[in-house]
Every structure is written in C-alpha cells, then in structure tokens.
Amino acid sequence: VVEAAPGSARAVAIGAPFAVPAGARSRVIAAGEQARLEVAIDPADHPDHPALAAAIAASPLLALAADPATADVRLVARAGAWHVGDALHPVCTLAAHQLDRARAVLEHYLAYARPIRMAAQIAGAGGELGDGLALRVLLVPREVRALTEGATRSVSDVRGLLPEARSPGSGVYTLGAGETICFEVHNQTCVPLVVTLVNAAASGKVAVLAEHAISPGKRDLFWFRNQIFAPFAVTPPAGEAAGTDRVIAFGRAADQGSLGFLAVDHGFADVVRGHGAAPVVDPGPVRGDGGAAWTASQAVLHVQAD
C-alpha cells in the first residue's frame, strides 16, 4: 500500500504480475508500523520498565513511544500498581502481580480506541464534508418517560421537553449514574448521510448503537435499541465510582458497508482476567472508494456515581 485514506487506499503489486478480478476489493490483514499503538512507560527508570518494554516490543500492534509526550496511551506506576490511561481518562489498573497482562490490556486498548482513532483520521483528512455532523446529548426526564408510556405520540411532541445534558462545552457532558438520555444528530451538510452511532465505553467494550439515514439539514434522535422514547441509562463500569464513555457519530455520503467490525464485546476487566484477546488481524474493512465522503462528531460522557 503506497497511499492510504480513511475510505480508500492505493497499492502496487509486488512480485509476478497477476490479473485482478473485476470489482475486487482488499482488506488489511496486519497492522503496519504507522498503525501501532505508541505506549509510554512512566517512570522510565522503574524496575519493571525492562519487562514492560520487552512485552511491548514483542507485540505486532504496539510500539514504545519515542517521545512520551505524544504517546497514545501511558503506563503509569502509582501506589504499587500500574495505571493504563490516555489523555482523557484512566481505563484500567494492573496490580503488581498482573504485569503479565499488560500487553493484552494494551492490545485491547487498540481495539477499543479504533473508532476514536478513525474519527481523528477523518477529521485530519479534511474531507469534503468537513464538520458535517453535530452530536448532542439530551436528557430524557422522568416526566417525559411517563408522558410517552403507553401513549401514541410523535417525536415532535416531546422534542422540546428534552433539555441538553450538563456541559462545560466542546462536546463534553457530565452525567449522574442512572440518568436517562438520548442522542441528537444534526446533518449540517447539503447531502443525505448514513449516520452510525458508536459508543467506546469506559469498560473497554465498544457497541454500535444504531444507524439512521438523515436528510440534508435535518436532525434525528437516536434511542436505545432503536425503540422510540426508550432512553439510554448511563452508569460507570461495575465497581467504579466514575467512568468516561466516548460516543461517536460517523456520517458518510453513501452506504459503504457496515461498521459492525468496530464492536468489541469484552472489556478491560475481562482481559485482565485472561478472557478475550484483541485480534492481530483486523476483522474487516470499511468499504469505500476514492470518492468516499466521511465526517464524524464526538461526545465525551463523564458519568459519576452517586
């Protein structure tokens, strides 16, 4: 592959010439050097550093960051444990006797962060759709839930009763455990978009929440399991006082295949216990061509237990 973009890539043949079947497509079968997750170990002089560095070097998905300041994820020693986290939040803690699980946890982080990195690539590519989507988190108060239970009502009847969740701005929201929400996506472009909502949860699981076609200039609400007026209930991971979910809306100008490959059905706690390993081979590509048009918008949900 000599040139790559979020929706397409250009490659040259290596070795003997061969005929390419009409309509043939390709897929990534192994991560390249630039796709590796860069990991920083802090402090660099910790006694466990050599063992951790060796585990990272042995992985085809990881690399020790040349510059710790630009690392994708950090391993930080604190209070007798190692904490795994990124610029936004800690995702996992490893006790001293669990260091043999560090590589598996970091490889799982790469699978967990795939939609986050994909959204960043779309934004960095500066595609023709630009900031084509606006994603907002709306509260679904108890009185609205009572109003819609067993009643025949349209979304327009209650849209004005759904306030935006508490936010300091920049797509960040603060929620209490047990609050109920839905998501509003605004197609700000002049073309129809297929919009897929993906949640990279604090637990390390990734779920494709729903997919809608949204007309130019229109807004649509995303509900739990696509059931109108069924809200999402937010909660931190089991046993945690707080957690951070990242919900991303991906929009594309044409249906280029399912984004179901982004889903991850096990979390960091499962990996620490030895269950669920991140695939070395990508389970599938996003289909597209050189004219593929993408846009993405992200909402960060900080969820605090009572």
PDB file of C-alpha atoms in Angstrom:
ATOM      1  CA  VAL A   1       0.000   0.000   0.000  1.00  0.00           C
ATOM      2  CA  VAL A   2       1.604   3.242  -1.130  1.00  0.00           C
ATOM      3  CA  GLU A   3      -1.154   5.663  -0.201  1.00  0.00           C
ATOM      4  CA  ALA A   4      -3.985   5.369   2.329  1.00  0.00           C
ATOM      5  CA  ALA A   5      -7.025   7.457   3.273  1.00  0.00           C
ATOM      6  CA  PRO A   6      -9.953   6.816   5.649  1.00  0.00           C
ATOM      7  CA  GLY A   7     -12.138   5.395   2.868  1.00  0.00           C
ATOM      8  CA  SER A   8      -9.670   4.009   0.352  1.00  0.00           C
ATOM      9  CA  ALA A   9      -6.082   3.009  -0.368  1.00  0.00           C
ATOM     10  CA  ARG A  10      -3.820   2.671  -3.409  1.00  0.00           C
ATOM     11  CA  ALA A  11      -1.477  -0.286  -3.747  1.00  0.00           C
ATOM     12  CA  VAL A  12       1.088  -1.660  -6.173  1.00  0.00           C
ATOM     13  CA  ALA A  13       1.698  -5.311  -6.993  1.00  0.00           C
ATOM     14  CA  ILE A  14       4.815  -6.995  -5.618  1.00  0.00           C
ATOM     15  CA  GLY A  15       6.322  -9.960  -7.421  1.00  0.00           C
ATOM     16  CA  ALA A  16       4.962 -11.637 -10.536  1.00  0.00           C
ATOM     17  CA  PRO A  17       2.112  -9.829 -12.348  1.00  0.00           C
ATOM     18  CA  PHE A  18      -1.380 -11.238 -11.845  1.00  0.00           C
ATOM     19  CA  ALA A  19      -4.865 -10.492 -13.115  1.00  0.00           C
ATOM     20  CA  VAL A  20      -7.116  -8.517 -10.781  1.00  0.00           C
ATOM     21  CA  PRO A  21     -10.753  -9.707 -10.943  1.00  0.00           C
ATOM     22  CA  ALA A  22     -13.367  -7.091 -11.807  1.00  0.00           C
ATOM     23  CA  GLY A  23     -14.761  -5.401  -8.702  1.00  0.00           C
ATOM     24  CA  ALA A  24     -12.073  -6.888  -6.463  1.00  0.00           C
ATOM     25  CA  ARG A  25     -11.526  -5.323  -3.062  1.00  0.00           C
ATOM     26  CA  SER A  26      -8.837  -5.805  -0.461  1.00  0.00           C
ATOM     27  CA  ARG A  27      -8.595  -5.696   3.303  1.00  0.00           C
ATOM     28  CA  VAL A  28      -5.959  -5.074   5.924  1.00  0.00           C
ATOM     29  CA  ILE A  29      -4.594  -8.347   7.289  1.00  0.00           C
ATOM     30  CA  ALA A  30      -1.984  -6.966   9.689  1.00  0.00           C
ATOM     31  CA  ALA A  31      -1.216  -3.636  11.294  1.00  0.00           C
ATOM     32  CA  GLY A  32       1.569  -1.616   9.669  1.00  0.00           C
ATOM     33  CA  GLU A  33       4.209   0.303  11.556  1.00  0.00           C
ATOM     34  CA  GLN A  34       2.217   3.546  11.474  1.00  0.00           C
ATOM     35  CA  ALA A  35      -0.870   1.800  12.873  1.00  0.00           C
ATOM     36  CA  ARG A  36       0.877   0.623  16.023  1.00  0.00           C
ATOM     37  CA  LEU A  37      -0.233   1.994  19.369  1.00  0.00           C
ATOM     38  CA  GLU A  38       2.514   4.135  20.898  1.00  0.00           C
ATOM     39  CA  VAL A  39       2.959   3.445  24.606  1.00  0.00           C
ATOM     40  CA  ALA A  40       4.864   5.465  27.217  1.00  0.00           C
ATOM     41  CA  ILE A  41       6.103   3.939  30.491  1.00  0.00           C
ATOM     42  CA  ASP A  42       6.352   6.306  33.455  1.00  0.00           C
ATOM     43  CA  PRO A  43       8.741   6.442  35.200  1.00  0.00           C
ATOM     44  CA  ALA A  44      11.361   5.308  32.708  1.00  0.00           C
ATOM     45  CA  ASP A  45      13.704   4.138  35.490  1.00  0.00           C
ATOM     46  CA  HIS A  46      11.135   1.895  37.239  1.00  0.00           C
ATOM     47  CA  PRO A  47      12.388  -1.658  37.964  1.00  0.00           C
ATOM     48  CA  ASP A  48       9.502  -3.083  35.915  1.00  0.00           C
ATOM     49  CA  HIS A  49      10.362  -0.950  32.877  1.00  0.00           C
ATOM     50  CA  PRO A  50      12.568  -3.545  31.087  1.00  0.00           C
ATOM     51  CA  ALA A  51       9.936  -6.280  31.353  1.00  0.00           C
ATOM     52  CA  LEU A  52       7.151  -3.971  30.169  1.00  0.00           C
ATOM     53  CA  ALA A  53       9.268  -2.632  27.303  1.00  0.00           C
ATOM     54  CA  ALA A  54      10.065  -6.198  26.203  1.00  0.00           C
ATOM     55  CA  ALA A  55       6.361  -7.125  26.218  1.00  0.00           C
ATOM     56  CA  ILE A  56       5.548  -4.084  24.098  1.00  0.00           C
ATOM     57  CA  ALA A  57       8.382  -4.826  21.651  1.00  0.00           C
ATOM     58  CA  ALA A  58       7.111  -8.402  21.218  1.00  0.00           C
ATOM     59  CA  SER A  59       3.672  -7.220  20.061  1.00  0.00           C
ATOM     60  CA  PRO A  60       2.890  -6.596  16.374  1.00  0.00           C
ATOM     61  CA  LEU A  61       0.341  -3.973  17.482  1.00  0.00           C
ATOM     62  CA  LEU A  62       2.384  -1.905  19.951  1.00  0.00           C
ATOM     63  CA  ALA A  63       5.460   0.299  19.974  1.00  0.00           C
ATOM     64  CA  LEU A  64       7.362   2.081  22.717  1.00  0.00           C
ATOM     65  CA  ALA A  65       6.843   5.820  22.177  1.00  0.00           C
ATOM     66  CA  ALA A  66       9.953   7.673  21.052  1.00  0.00           C
ATOM     67  CA  ASP A  67       8.511  10.803  22.667  1.00  0.00           C
ATOM     68  CA  PRO A  68       6.429  10.084  25.804  1.00  0.00           C
ATOM     69  CA  ALA A  69       4.654  13.423  25.376  1.00  0.00           C
ATOM     70  CA  THR A  70       2.999  12.239  22.149  1.00  0.00           C
ATOM     71  CA  ALA A  71       2.167   8.670  23.250  1.00  0.00           C
ATOM     72  CA  ASP A  72      -1.312   7.313  22.547  1.00  0.00           C
ATOM     73  CA  VAL A  73      -1.537   5.637  25.951  1.00  0.00           C
ATOM     74  CA  ARG A  74       0.537   5.629  29.139  1.00  0.00           C
ATOM     75  CA  LEU A  75       1.517   3.052  31.745  1.00  0.00           C
ATOM     76  CA  VAL A  76       1.999   4.980  34.992  1.00  0.00           C
ATOM     77  CA  ALA A  77       3.322   3.449  38.227  1.00  0.00           C
ATOM     78  CA  ARG A  78       1.492   4.762  41.275  1.00  0.00           C
ATOM     79  CA  ALA A  79       0.829   3.397  44.763  1.00  0.00           C
ATOM     80  CA  GLY A  80       2.183  -0.072  43.993  1.00  0.00           C
ATOM     81  CA  ALA A  81       0.118  -0.560  40.813  1.00  0.00           C
ATOM     82  CA  TRP A  82       0.309   0.274  37.124  1.00  0.00           C
ATOM     83  CA  HIS A  83      -2.417   2.510  35.684  1.00  0.00           C
ATOM     84  CA  VAL A  84      -3.258   2.397  31.978  1.00  0.00           C
ATOM     85  CA  GLY A  85      -4.801   5.544  30.532  1.00  0.00           C
ATOM     86  CA  ASP A  86      -4.887   8.130  27.789  1.00  0.00           C
ATOM     87  CA  ALA A  87      -5.154  11.908  27.743  1.00  0.00           C
ATOM     88  CA  LEU A  88      -8.825  11.717  28.686  1.00  0.00           C
ATOM     89  CA  HIS A  89      -9.127   9.146  31.455  1.00  0.00           C
ATOM     90  CA  PRO A  90      -7.611   6.060  33.156  1.00  0.00           C
ATOM     91  CA  VAL A  91      -9.020   2.878  31.656  1.00  0.00           C
ATOM     92  CA  CYS A  92      -7.509   0.052  33.685  1.00  0.00           C
ATOM     93  CA  THR A  93      -5.358  -0.698  36.742  1.00  0.00           C
ATOM     94  CA  LEU A  94      -2.919  -3.600  36.973  1.00  0.00           C
ATOM     95  CA  ALA A  95      -1.685  -4.858  40.334  1.00  0.00           C
ATOM     96  CA  ALA A  96       1.989  -5.774  40.615  1.00  0.00           C
ATOM     97  CA  HIS A  97       1.214  -9.470  40.127  1.00  0.00           C
ATOM     98  CA  GLN A  98      -0.786  -8.758  36.938  1.00  0.00           C
ATOM     99  CA  LEU A  99       2.017  -7.251  34.846  1.00  0.00           C
ATOM    100  CA  ASP A 100       1.959 -10.296  32.573  1.00  0.00           C
ATOM    101  CA  ARG A 101      -1.417  -8.983  31.358  1.00  0.00           C
ATOM    102  CA  ALA A 102      -0.043  -5.560  30.341  1.00  0.00           C
ATOM    103  CA  ARG A 103       0.494  -6.478  26.687  1.00  0.00           C
ATOM    104  CA  ALA A 104      -3.011  -7.966  26.381  1.00  0.00           C
ATOM    105  CA  VAL A 105      -4.576  -4.889  28.007  1.00  0.00           C
ATOM    106  CA  LEU A 106      -2.696  -2.527  25.684  1.00  0.00           C
ATOM    107  CA  GLU A 107      -3.623  -4.575  22.605  1.00  0.00           C
ATOM    108  CA  HIS A 108      -7.231  -4.463  23.781  1.00  0.00           C
ATOM    109  CA  TYR A 109      -6.932  -0.687  24.127  1.00  0.00           C
ATOM    110  CA  LEU A 110      -6.051  -0.558  20.423  1.00  0.00           C
ATOM    111  CA  ALA A 111      -9.287  -2.394  19.557  1.00  0.00           C
ATOM    112  CA  TYR A 112     -11.250  -0.175  21.982  1.00  0.00           C
ATOM    113  CA  ALA A 113      -9.727   3.002  20.522  1.00  0.00           C
ATOM    114  CA  ARG A 114     -10.290   2.017  16.871  1.00  0.00           C
ATOM    115  CA  PRO A 115     -13.414   4.226  16.453  1.00  0.00           C
ATOM    116  CA  ILE A 116     -11.694   7.088  18.298  1.00  0.00           C
ATOM    117  CA  ARG A 117      -8.624   6.894  16.047  1.00  0.00           C
ATOM    118  CA  MET A 118     -10.853   6.512  12.991  1.00  0.00           C
ATOM    119  CA  ALA A 119     -12.741   9.712  13.899  1.00  0.00           C
ATOM    120  CA  ALA A 120      -9.437  11.548  14.381  1.00  0.00           C
ATOM    121  CA  GLN A 121      -8.233  10.366  10.949  1.00  0.00           C
ATOM    122  CA  ILE A 122     -11.462  11.569   9.342  1.00  0.00           C
ATOM    123  CA  ALA A 123     -11.060  14.980  10.990  1.00  0.00           C
ATOM    124  CA  GLY A 124      -7.395  15.153  10.000  1.00  0.00           C
ATOM    125  CA  ALA A 125      -8.126  14.238   6.394  1.00  0.00           C
ATOM    126  CA  GLY A 126     -10.173  17.433   5.937  1.00  0.00           C
ATOM    127  CA  GLY A 127     -12.715  15.739   3.696  1.00  0.00           C
ATOM    128  CA  GLU A 128     -15.315  17.485   1.605  1.00  0.00           C
ATOM    129  CA  LEU A 129     -17.973  17.113   4.325  1.00  0.00           C
ATOM    130  CA  GLY A 130     -15.873  18.918   6.946  1.00  0.00           C
ATOM    131  CA  ASP A 131     -17.716  19.327  10.260  1.00  0.00           C
ATOM    132  CA  GLY A 132     -20.854  17.910   8.711  1.00  0.00           C
ATOM    133  CA  LEU A 133     -22.371  16.437  11.865  1.00  0.00           C
ATOM    134  CA  ALA A 134     -23.338  17.934  15.215  1.00  0.00           C
ATOM    135  CA  LEU A 135     -23.900  15.472  18.072  1.00  0.00           C
ATOM    136  CA  ARG A 136     -25.709  16.475  21.260  1.00  0.00           C
ATOM    137  CA  VAL A 137     -26.676  14.542  24.402  1.00  0.00           C
ATOM    138  CA  LEU A 138     -30.242  15.179  25.556  1.00  0.00           C
ATOM    139  CA  LEU A 139     -31.720  14.298  28.941  1.00  0.00           C
ATOM    140  CA  VAL A 140     -34.942  12.287  28.986  1.00  0.00           C
ATOM    141  CA  PRO A 141     -36.582  13.373  32.281  1.00  0.00           C
ATOM    142  CA  ARG A 142     -38.860  11.040  34.228  1.00  0.00           C
ATOM    143  CA  GLU A 143     -41.926  13.128  33.355  1.00  0.00           C
ATOM    144  CA  VAL A 144     -41.205  12.692  29.651  1.00  0.00           C
ATOM    145  CA  ARG A 145     -40.862   8.939  30.096  1.00  0.00           C
ATOM    146  CA  ALA A 146     -44.205   8.900  31.920  1.00  0.00           C
ATOM    147  CA  LEU A 147     -45.765  11.029  29.177  1.00  0.00           C
ATOM    148  CA  THR A 148     -44.758   8.566  26.461  1.00  0.00           C
ATOM    149  CA  GLU A 149     -45.503   5.283  28.244  1.00  0.00           C
ATOM    150  CA  GLY A 150     -48.436   3.569  26.628  1.00  0.00           C
ATOM    151  CA  ALA A 151     -49.273   6.695  24.626  1.00  0.00           C
ATOM    152  CA  THR A 152     -49.247   7.315  20.909  1.00  0.00           C
ATOM    153  CA  ARG A 153     -47.112  10.385  20.464  1.00  0.00           C
ATOM    154  CA  SER A 154     -44.779  11.674  17.801  1.00  0.00           C
ATOM    155  CA  VAL A 155     -41.176  12.650  18.425  1.00  0.00           C
ATOM    156  CA  SER A 156     -42.090  16.252  17.661  1.00  0.00           C
ATOM    157  CA  ASP A 157     -44.479  16.190  20.663  1.00  0.00           C
ATOM    158  CA  VAL A 158     -41.621  15.712  23.116  1.00  0.00           C
ATOM    159  CA  ARG A 159     -38.534  17.085  21.357  1.00  0.00           C
ATOM    160  CA  GLY A 160     -38.912  20.432  23.118  1.00  0.00           C
ATOM    161  CA  LEU A 161     -39.081  18.649  26.501  1.00  0.00           C
ATOM    162  CA  LEU A 162     -35.617  17.126  26.139  1.00  0.00           C
ATOM    163  CA  PRO A 163     -33.009  19.527  27.556  1.00  0.00           C
ATOM    164  CA  GLU A 164     -29.340  19.229  26.653  1.00  0.00           C
ATOM    165  CA  ALA A 165     -27.299  17.476  29.341  1.00  0.00           C
ATOM    166  CA  ARG A 166     -24.947  19.489  31.548  1.00  0.00           C
ATOM    167  CA  SER A 167     -21.930  20.508  29.540  1.00  0.00           C
ATOM    168  CA  PRO A 168     -18.913  22.778  30.042  1.00  0.00           C
ATOM    169  CA  GLY A 169     -18.705  22.926  26.247  1.00  0.00           C
ATOM    170  CA  SER A 170     -16.625  21.332  23.497  1.00  0.00           C
ATOM    171  CA  GLY A 171     -18.804  18.222  23.310  1.00  0.00           C
ATOM    172  CA  VAL A 172     -18.147  17.170  26.923  1.00  0.00           C
ATOM    173  CA  TYR A 173     -21.056  16.186  29.181  1.00  0.00           C
ATOM    174  CA  THR A 174     -21.348  15.489  32.926  1.00  0.00           C
ATOM    175  CA  LEU A 175     -23.954  12.929  33.947  1.00  0.00           C
ATOM    176  CA  GLY A 176     -25.035  11.176  37.119  1.00  0.00           C
ATOM    177  CA  ALA A 177     -25.349   7.403  37.281  1.00  0.00           C
ATOM    178  CA  GLY A 178     -28.872   6.331  36.377  1.00  0.00           C
ATOM    179  CA  GLU A 179     -29.714   9.408  34.319  1.00  0.00           C
ATOM    180  CA  THR A 180     -31.508   8.636  31.087  1.00  0.00           C
ATOM    181  CA  ILE A 181     -30.531  10.178  27.772  1.00  0.00           C
ATOM    182  CA  CYS A 182     -30.900  10.066  24.017  1.00  0.00           C
ATOM    183  CA  PHE A 183     -28.667  11.452  21.264  1.00  0.00           C
ATOM    184  CA  GLU A 184     -29.484  14.100  18.690  1.00  0.00           C
ATOM    185  CA  VAL A 185     -27.537  14.176  15.426  1.00  0.00           C
ATOM    186  CA  HIS A 186     -27.806  17.125  13.048  1.00  0.00           C
ATOM    187  CA  ASN A 187     -26.818  16.630   9.422  1.00  0.00           C
ATOM    188  CA  GLN A 188     -25.342  20.047   8.647  1.00  0.00           C
ATOM    189  CA  THR A 189     -24.381  19.140   5.081  1.00  0.00           C
ATOM    190  CA  CYS A 190     -26.288  19.545   1.825  1.00  0.00           C
ATOM    191  CA  VAL A 191     -26.262  15.792   1.085  1.00  0.00           C
ATOM    192  CA  PRO A 192     -28.032  12.792   2.665  1.00  0.00           C
ATOM    193  CA  LEU A 193     -25.850  10.938   5.173  1.00  0.00           C
ATOM    194  CA  VAL A 194     -25.868   7.428   6.565  1.00  0.00           C
ATOM    195  CA  VAL A 195     -25.070   8.005  10.261  1.00  0.00           C
ATOM    196  CA  THR A 196     -23.775   5.294  12.590  1.00  0.00           C
ATOM    197  CA  LEU A 197     -23.588   5.911  16.340  1.00  0.00           C
ATOM    198  CA  VAL A 198     -20.774   4.045  18.149  1.00  0.00           C
ATOM    199  CA  ASN A 199     -20.017   4.002  21.881  1.00  0.00           C
ATOM    200  CA  ALA A 200     -16.470   3.346  23.137  1.00  0.00           C
ATOM    201  CA  ALA A 201     -17.475   2.698  26.749  1.00  0.00           C
ATOM    202  CA  ALA A 202     -15.414   3.218  29.889  1.00  0.00           C
ATOM    203  CA  SER A 203     -15.477  -0.550  30.442  1.00  0.00           C
ATOM    204  CA  GLY A 204     -13.455  -1.103  27.262  1.00  0.00           C
ATOM    205  CA  LYS A 205     -16.400  -2.509  25.326  1.00  0.00           C
ATOM    206  CA  VAL A 206     -17.446  -0.936  22.014  1.00  0.00           C
ATOM    207  CA  ALA A 207     -21.046  -1.037  20.814  1.00  0.00           C
ATOM    208  CA  VAL A 208     -22.651   0.063  17.560  1.00  0.00           C
ATOM    209  CA  LEU A 209     -25.761   1.734  18.992  1.00  0.00           C
ATOM    210  CA  ALA A 210     -27.813   2.497  15.874  1.00  0.00           C
ATOM    211  CA  GLU A 211     -27.703   3.589  12.260  1.00  0.00           C
ATOM    212  CA  HIS A 212     -30.016   6.090  10.545  1.00  0.00           C
ATOM    213  CA  ALA A 213     -30.226   7.832   7.194  1.00  0.00           C
ATOM    214  CA  ILE A 214     -30.532  11.595   7.813  1.00  0.00           C
ATOM    215  CA  SER A 215     -31.619  14.058   5.136  1.00  0.00           C
ATOM    216  CA  PRO A 216     -29.648  17.266   4.455  1.00  0.00           C
ATOM    217  CA  GLY A 217     -30.164  19.874   7.163  1.00  0.00           C
ATOM    218  CA  LYS A 218     -32.315  17.553   9.304  1.00  0.00           C
ATOM    219  CA  ARG A 219     -31.963  16.338  12.889  1.00  0.00           C
ATOM    220  CA  ASP A 220     -32.677  12.839  14.156  1.00  0.00           C
ATOM    221  CA  LEU A 221     -32.892  11.294  17.617  1.00  0.00           C
ATOM    222  CA  PHE A 222     -31.160   8.025  18.481  1.00  0.00           C
ATOM    223  CA  TRP A 223     -32.885   5.843  21.084  1.00  0.00           C
ATOM    224  CA  PHE A 224     -31.950   2.643  22.890  1.00  0.00           C
ATOM    225  CA  ARG A 225     -32.229  -0.329  20.510  1.00  0.00           C
ATOM    226  CA  ASN A 226     -33.925   1.980  18.001  1.00  0.00           C
ATOM    227  CA  GLN A 227     -37.118   1.958  20.107  1.00  0.00           C
ATOM    228  CA  ILE A 228     -38.624   5.459  20.048  1.00  0.00           C
ATOM    229  CA  PHE A 229     -38.840   7.009  23.530  1.00  0.00           C
ATOM    230  CA  ALA A 230     -36.661   4.221  25.037  1.00  0.00           C
ATOM    231  CA  PRO A 231     -33.716   6.147  26.550  1.00  0.00           C
ATOM    232  CA  PHE A 232     -30.187   5.019  27.318  1.00  0.00           C
ATOM    233  CA  ALA A 233     -29.396   4.715  31.062  1.00  0.00           C
ATOM    234  CA  VAL A 234     -25.830   5.750  31.913  1.00  0.00           C
ATOM    235  CA  THR A 235     -23.689   4.160  34.603  1.00  0.00           C
ATOM    236  CA  PRO A 236     -19.967   3.806  35.412  1.00  0.00           C
ATOM    237  CA  PRO A 237     -18.308   0.392  34.995  1.00  0.00           C
ATOM    238  CA  ALA A 238     -19.183  -2.125  37.722  1.00  0.00           C
ATOM    239  CA  GLY A 239     -17.371  -1.334  40.962  1.00  0.00           C
ATOM    240  CA  GLU A 240     -16.110   2.064  39.752  1.00  0.00           C
ATOM    241  CA  ALA A 241     -17.082   5.483  41.114  1.00  0.00           C
ATOM    242  CA  ALA A 242     -16.827   7.151  37.705  1.00  0.00           C
ATOM    243  CA  GLY A 243     -16.293   6.388  34.052  1.00  0.00           C
ATOM    244  CA  THR A 244     -15.918   8.096  30.698  1.00  0.00           C
ATOM    245  CA  ASP A 245     -17.731   6.986  27.551  1.00  0.00           C
ATOM    246  CA  ARG A 246     -16.953   8.351  24.096  1.00  0.00           C
ATOM    247  CA  VAL A 247     -19.888   8.336  21.702  1.00  0.00           C
ATOM    248  CA  ILE A 248     -19.026   8.980  18.060  1.00  0.00           C
ATOM    249  CA  ALA A 249     -21.371   9.683  15.159  1.00  0.00           C
ATOM    250  CA  PHE A 250     -19.901   8.618  11.813  1.00  0.00           C
ATOM    251  CA  GLY A 251     -21.538  10.063   8.702  1.00  0.00           C
ATOM    252  CA  ARG A 252     -20.905   9.018   5.129  1.00  0.00           C
ATOM    253  CA  ALA A 253     -22.445  10.172   1.901  1.00  0.00           C
ATOM    254  CA  ALA A 254     -23.264   6.637   0.769  1.00  0.00           C
ATOM    255  CA  ASP A 255     -23.774   3.284   2.439  1.00  0.00           C
ATOM    256  CA  GLN A 256     -20.281   1.773   2.207  1.00  0.00           C
ATOM    257  CA  GLY A 257     -20.864  -1.277   4.347  1.00  0.00           C
ATOM    258  CA  SER A 258     -21.432  -1.998   7.996  1.00  0.00           C
ATOM    259  CA  LEU A 259     -19.302  -0.514  10.760  1.00  0.00           C
ATOM    260  CA  GLY A 260     -20.086  -3.573  12.855  1.00  0.00           C
ATOM    261  CA  PHE A 261     -16.402  -4.548  12.808  1.00  0.00           C
ATOM    262  CA  LEU A 262     -15.813  -1.759  15.354  1.00  0.00           C
ATOM    263  CA  ALA A 263     -17.789  -3.654  18.034  1.00  0.00           C
ATOM    264  CA  VAL A 264     -15.862  -5.225  20.922  1.00  0.00           C
ATOM    265  CA  ASP A 265     -17.902  -7.427  23.258  1.00  0.00           C
ATOM    266  CA  HIS A 266     -15.444  -7.737  26.146  1.00  0.00           C
ATOM    267  CA  GLY A 267     -13.853  -5.102  28.360  1.00  0.00           C
ATOM    268  CA  PHE A 268     -10.614  -4.352  30.173  1.00  0.00           C
ATOM    269  CA  ALA A 269     -11.655  -6.322  33.261  1.00  0.00           C
ATOM    270  CA  ASP A 270     -12.244  -9.395  31.085  1.00  0.00           C
ATOM    271  CA  VAL A 271      -8.778  -9.061  29.541  1.00  0.00           C
ATOM    272  CA  VAL A 272      -7.125  -8.735  32.957  1.00  0.00           C
ATOM    273  CA  ARG A 273      -8.863 -11.976  33.968  1.00  0.00           C
ATOM    274  CA  GLY A 274      -7.494 -13.644  30.835  1.00  0.00           C
ATOM    275  CA  HIS A 275     -10.676 -13.613  28.752  1.00  0.00           C
ATOM    276  CA  GLY A 276     -10.978 -12.073  25.302  1.00  0.00           C
ATOM    277  CA  ALA A 277      -7.878 -11.238  23.288  1.00  0.00           C
ATOM    278  CA  ALA A 278      -7.605  -8.424  20.754  1.00  0.00           C
ATOM    279  CA  PRO A 279      -7.324  -9.745  17.185  1.00  0.00           C
ATOM    280  CA  VAL A 280      -3.968  -9.255  15.479  1.00  0.00           C
ATOM    281  CA  VAL A 281      -5.811  -9.373  12.154  1.00  0.00           C
ATOM    282  CA  ASP A 282      -8.424  -6.684  11.541  1.00  0.00           C
ATOM    283  CA  PRO A 283     -11.829  -8.430  11.231  1.00  0.00           C
ATOM    284  CA  GLY A 284     -12.914  -6.303   8.302  1.00  0.00           C
ATOM    285  CA  PRO A 285     -12.549  -3.040   6.379  1.00  0.00           C
ATOM    286  CA  VAL A 286     -14.774  -0.084   5.724  1.00  0.00           C
ATOM    287  CA  ARG A 287     -15.737  -0.436   2.087  1.00  0.00           C
ATOM    288  CA  GLY A 288     -15.302   2.669   0.003  1.00  0.00           C
ATOM    289  CA  ASP A 289     -13.625   4.259  -2.983  1.00  0.00           C
ATOM    290  CA  GLY A 290     -11.576   7.308  -3.755  1.00  0.00           C
ATOM    291  CA  GLY A 291     -14.716   9.468  -3.733  1.00  0.00           C
ATOM    292  CA  ALA A 292     -15.834   8.345  -0.293  1.00  0.00           C
ATOM    293  CA  ALA A 293     -17.007  11.288   1.800  1.00  0.00           C
ATOM    294  CA  TRP A 294     -16.895  10.965   5.595  1.00  0.00           C
ATOM    295  CA  THR A 295     -17.498  13.137   8.609  1.00  0.00           C
ATOM    296  CA  ALA A 296     -17.589  12.437  12.354  1.00  0.00           C
ATOM    297  CA  SER A 297     -18.603  14.098  15.615  1.00  0.00           C
ATOM    298  CA  GLN A 298     -17.817  13.004  19.168  1.00  0.00           C
ATOM    299  CA  ALA A 299     -19.425  13.470  22.591  1.00  0.00           C
ATOM    300  CA  VAL A 300     -17.493  12.693  25.787  1.00  0.00           C
ATOM    301  CA  LEU A 301     -19.686  11.499  28.664  1.00  0.00           C
ATOM    302  CA  HIS A 302     -18.243  11.730  32.188  1.00  0.00           C
ATOM    303  CA  VAL A 303     -20.505   9.574  34.364  1.00  0.00           C
ATOM    304  CA  GLN A 304     -20.276   9.935  38.153  1.00  0.00           C
ATOM    305  CA  ALA A 305     -21.814   7.516  40.654  1.00  0.00           C
ATOM    306  CA  ASP A 306     -23.965   8.969  43.425  1.00  0.00           C
TER     307      ASP A 306
END
